[in-house]
Short mmCIF file of C-alpha atoms in Angstrom, two decimals:
data_model
loop_
_atom_site.label_atom_id
_atom_site.label_comp_id
_atom_site.label_asym_id
_atom_site.label_seq_id
_atom_site.Cartn_x
_atom_site.Cartn_y
_atom_site.Cartn_z
CA UNK C 1 -60.32 -68.53 -28.32
CA UNK C 2 -56.99 -67.68 -26.73
CA UNK C 3 -57.67 -63.95 -27.10
CA UNK C 4 -61.22 -64.15 -25.73
CA UNK C 5 -60.97 -63.15 -22.06
CA UNK C 6 -64.71 -62.87 -21.38
CA UNK C 7 -66.13 -64.66 -18.38
CA UNK C 8 -68.59 -67.33 -19.52
CA UNK C 9 -69.55 -69.30 -16.44
CA UNK C 10 -70.30 -69.02 -12.74
CA UNK C 11 -67.23 -71.11 -11.93
CA UNK C 12 -65.01 -68.61 -13.78
CA UNK C 13 -66.51 -65.77 -11.73
CA UNK C 14 -65.87 -67.57 -8.43
CA UNK C 15 -62.30 -68.43 -9.52
CA UNK C 16 -61.48 -64.81 -10.41
CA UNK C 17 -63.30 -62.83 -7.69
CA UNK C 18 -63.67 -63.10 -3.92
CA UNK C 19 -67.10 -61.43 -3.81
CA UNK C 20 -70.16 -63.40 -2.81
CA UNK C 21 -72.51 -64.40 -5.60
CA UNK C 22 -76.05 -63.47 -4.56
CA UNK C 23 -77.87 -64.97 -7.51
CA UNK C 24 -77.78 -66.09 -11.09
CA UNK C 25 -80.51 -65.12 -13.56
CA UNK C 26 -80.96 -67.33 -16.63
CA UNK C 27 -81.02 -65.60 -20.01
CA UNK C 28 -84.60 -65.44 -21.18
CA UNK C 29 -84.78 -65.93 -24.93
CA UNK C 30 -87.68 -65.23 -27.19
CA UNK C 31 -88.58 -66.79 -30.52
CA UNK C 32 -88.85 -63.25 -31.86
CA UNK C 33 -85.40 -61.67 -31.63
CA UNK C 34 -86.93 -58.18 -31.65
CA UNK C 35 -89.21 -58.91 -28.70
CA UNK C 36 -88.37 -57.46 -25.33
CA UNK C 37 -88.30 -59.79 -22.33
CA UNK C 38 -91.61 -59.49 -20.51
CA UNK C 39 -91.68 -58.44 -16.86
CA UNK C 40 -92.68 -60.94 -14.20
CA UNK C 41 -96.39 -61.27 -13.52
CA UNK C 42 -98.38 -63.28 -10.95
CA UNK C 43 -99.47 -65.95 -13.46
CA UNK C 44 -96.01 -66.26 -15.05
CA UNK C 45 -95.21 -69.70 -16.46
CA UNK C 46 -91.44 -69.07 -16.68
CA UNK C 47 -90.84 -70.91 -13.42
CA UNK C 48 -87.03 -71.03 -13.44
CA UNK C 49 -86.87 -67.36 -14.44
CA UNK C 50 -89.25 -66.34 -11.63
CA UNK C 51 -87.52 -68.58 -9.10
CA UNK C 52 -84.12 -67.02 -9.94
CA UNK C 53 -85.48 -63.59 -8.98
CA UNK C 54 -87.03 -64.98 -5.80
CA UNK C 55 -83.66 -66.50 -4.86
CA UNK C 56 -81.95 -63.16 -5.51
CA UNK C 57 -84.56 -61.40 -3.36
CA UNK C 58 -83.99 -63.88 -0.53
CA UNK C 59 -80.23 -63.42 -0.77
CA UNK C 60 -80.69 -59.65 -0.48
CA UNK C 61 -83.18 -59.86 2.38
CA UNK C 62 -81.11 -62.29 4.43
CA UNK C 63 -77.56 -61.30 3.55
CA UNK C 64 -76.21 -58.75 5.93
CA UNK C 65 -72.99 -57.58 7.42
CA UNK C 66 -73.31 -56.56 11.06
CA UNK C 67 -77.09 -56.76 10.81
CA UNK C 68 -77.46 -54.20 8.03
CA UNK C 69 -78.68 -55.25 4.61
CA UNK C 70 -78.22 -53.14 1.47
CA UNK C 71 -81.09 -50.80 0.69
CA UNK C 72 -79.78 -49.02 -2.43
CA UNK C 73 -78.71 -51.26 -5.30
CA UNK C 74 -77.16 -50.22 -8.60
CA UNK C 75 -77.65 -52.62 -11.53
CA UNK C 76 -74.97 -52.23 -14.18
CA UNK C 77 -72.80 -54.17 -16.61
CA UNK C 78 -69.85 -53.55 -18.86
CA UNK C 79 -71.67 -53.86 -22.19
CA UNK C 80 -75.06 -52.81 -23.56
CA UNK C 81 -78.04 -55.15 -23.93
CA UNK C 82 -77.13 -57.59 -21.16
CA UNK C 83 -80.49 -57.20 -19.42
CA UNK C 84 -79.83 -54.47 -16.83
CA UNK C 85 -83.26 -52.90 -17.25
CA UNK C 86 -85.26 -56.13 -17.15
CA UNK C 87 -83.19 -57.33 -14.18
CA UNK C 88 -83.76 -54.03 -12.34
CA UNK C 89 -87.49 -54.09 -13.02
CA UNK C 90 -87.97 -57.75 -12.13
CA UNK C 91 -85.94 -57.44 -8.93
CA UNK C 92 -88.04 -54.41 -7.96
CA UNK C 93 -91.25 -56.33 -8.71
CA UNK C 94 -90.10 -59.32 -6.67
CA UNK C 95 -89.13 -57.15 -3.68
CA UNK C 96 -92.46 -55.27 -3.84
CA UNK C 97 -94.38 -58.56 -4.02
CA UNK C 98 -92.70 -59.55 -0.74
CA UNK C 99 -94.13 -56.45 0.96
CA UNK C 100 -91.23 -53.99 0.65
CA UNK C 101 -91.72 -50.40 -0.47
CA UNK C 102 -89.54 -50.12 -3.57
CA UNK C 103 -88.42 -47.19 -5.70
CA UNK C 104 -87.12 -48.10 -9.15
CA UNK C 105 -84.95 -45.28 -10.52
CA UNK C 106 -84.31 -45.15 -14.27
CA UNK C 107 -80.84 -43.62 -14.27
CA UNK C 108 -80.12 -44.32 -17.94
CA UNK C 109 -80.65 -40.71 -18.99
CA UNK C 110 -79.76 -41.42 -22.62
CA UNK C 111 -81.88 -44.47 -23.48
CA UNK C 112 -83.85 -45.38 -20.35
CA UNK C 113 -86.97 -47.43 -21.03
CA UNK C 114 -88.42 -48.29 -17.62
CA UNK C 115 -91.35 -45.93 -18.19
CA UNK C 116 -92.43 -47.89 -21.28
CA UNK C 117 -92.12 -51.22 -19.44
CA UNK C 118 -94.68 -49.95 -16.93
CA UNK C 119 -96.77 -47.95 -19.45
CA UNK C 120 -95.98 -44.60 -17.82
CA UNK C 121 -94.80 -41.27 -19.28
CA UNK C 122 -91.04 -40.73 -19.47
CA UNK C 123 -91.01 -37.35 -17.87
CA UNK C 124 -90.61 -35.20 -16.07
CA UNK C 125 -88.22 -37.38 -14.11
CA UNK C 126 -84.69 -37.89 -12.85
CA UNK C 127 -82.94 -35.67 -15.40
CA UNK C 128 -85.11 -32.70 -14.42
CA UNK C 129 -84.63 -33.43 -10.71
CA UNK C 130 -80.85 -33.53 -11.10
CA UNK C 131 -80.74 -30.46 -13.34
CA UNK C 132 -82.57 -28.45 -10.68
CA UNK C 133 -81.20 -30.38 -7.65
CA UNK C 134 -78.88 -27.61 -6.52
CA UNK C 135 -81.94 -25.36 -6.10
CA UNK C 136 -83.68 -27.68 -3.65
CA UNK C 137 -83.33 -27.63 0.11
CA UNK C 138 -83.57 -30.89 2.01
CA UNK C 139 -85.90 -32.39 3.08
CA UNK C 140 -88.77 -30.21 1.81
CA UNK C 141 -87.38 -29.87 -1.71
CA UNK C 142 -86.81 -33.58 -2.18
CA UNK C 143 -90.25 -34.34 -0.71
CA UNK C 144 -91.68 -32.13 -3.43
CA UNK C 145 -89.57 -33.77 -6.15
CA UNK C 146 -90.44 -37.29 -5.02
CA UNK C 147 -94.10 -36.33 -4.70
CA UNK C 148 -94.29 -34.83 -8.20
CA UNK C 149 -91.91 -36.97 -10.25
CA UNK C 150 -92.30 -40.45 -8.78
CA UNK C 151 -95.11 -42.45 -10.35
CA UNK C 152 -97.02 -45.38 -8.90
CA UNK C 153 -96.97 -48.53 -11.02
CA UNK C 154 -99.69 -51.17 -11.24
CA UNK C 155 -97.60 -53.30 -8.87
CA UNK C 156 -98.54 -52.54 -5.24
CA UNK C 157 -95.69 -50.85 -3.27
CA UNK C 158 -93.58 -50.32 -6.43
CA UNK C 159 -92.92 -46.74 -7.57
CA UNK C 160 -90.92 -45.52 -10.54
CA UNK C 161 -88.79 -42.42 -10.95
CA UNK C 162 -88.58 -42.29 -14.76
CA UNK C 163 -85.55 -40.95 -16.61
CA UNK C 164 -87.20 -37.70 -17.69
CA UNK C 165 -85.94 -35.88 -20.75
CA UNK C 166 -83.24 -37.77 -22.62
CA UNK C 167 -79.90 -35.99 -22.36
CA UNK C 168 -76.41 -36.63 -23.75
CA UNK C 169 -74.91 -34.88 -20.68
CA UNK C 170 -75.90 -37.42 -18.05
CA UNK C 171 -72.42 -37.71 -16.56
CA UNK C 172 -72.42 -34.01 -15.68
CA UNK C 173 -75.80 -34.37 -13.95
CA UNK C 174 -74.57 -37.32 -11.89
CA UNK C 175 -71.57 -35.32 -10.68
CA UNK C 176 -73.88 -32.86 -8.97
CA UNK C 177 -74.61 -33.06 -5.26
CA UNK C 178 -78.26 -33.67 -6.11
CA UNK C 179 -77.78 -37.41 -6.62
CA UNK C 180 -76.55 -37.96 -3.08
CA UNK C 181 -79.35 -35.87 -1.60
CA UNK C 182 -82.02 -37.57 -3.68
CA UNK C 183 -80.87 -41.10 -2.80
CA UNK C 184 -80.47 -40.32 0.90
CA UNK C 185 -83.91 -38.79 1.07
CA UNK C 186 -85.51 -41.59 -0.96
CA UNK C 187 -83.98 -44.09 1.48
CA UNK C 188 -86.11 -42.56 4.24
CA UNK C 189 -89.27 -43.17 2.18
CA UNK C 190 -88.59 -46.64 0.70
CA UNK C 191 -87.25 -50.00 1.92
CA UNK C 192 -85.27 -50.52 -1.29
CA UNK C 193 -84.03 -48.28 -4.08
CA UNK C 194 -83.10 -50.09 -7.29
CA UNK C 195 -81.11 -47.93 -9.72
CA UNK C 196 -81.13 -49.05 -13.34
CA UNK C 197 -78.00 -47.59 -14.90
#
């Protein structure tokens, strides 16, 4: 126990960091350990789980510095399998249900699974857009990319940019200038961009 320096509670987070806590999502466990956590749906009976995402949405909508709220959010963590993808998807669903136009970007170019959560094809997607990004001219090129690669989900106002072809060289693609151009252009088309990393 003395060597375990992991943070295990909200009080430990607030003791160690000065940043504001916007929300806390309970861990959703399943009786079947192989089962994937289901996305939120209108008739969901997981009330505390759904309410946690609503609280996070409210914190995002009403938290602002100098009148400007964040519009592009990156969901990440330090270790695999902590729920980044389900958190990204459920936050996107909750924001879309409140009337915002939301783009969910699957930026896990190695193992991204957002397309399967929404029953959509994996590609072409972000990896192809970034690989060819240097060949596009703004804004016409990104309009074309967003028009071709972004897919509508069954959730009104929620669109998905799937990961595309899986690639082991994702870090090289993210170093390109295409990422900045894509996100800036997408911000003109959507109220929120949620990036699942």
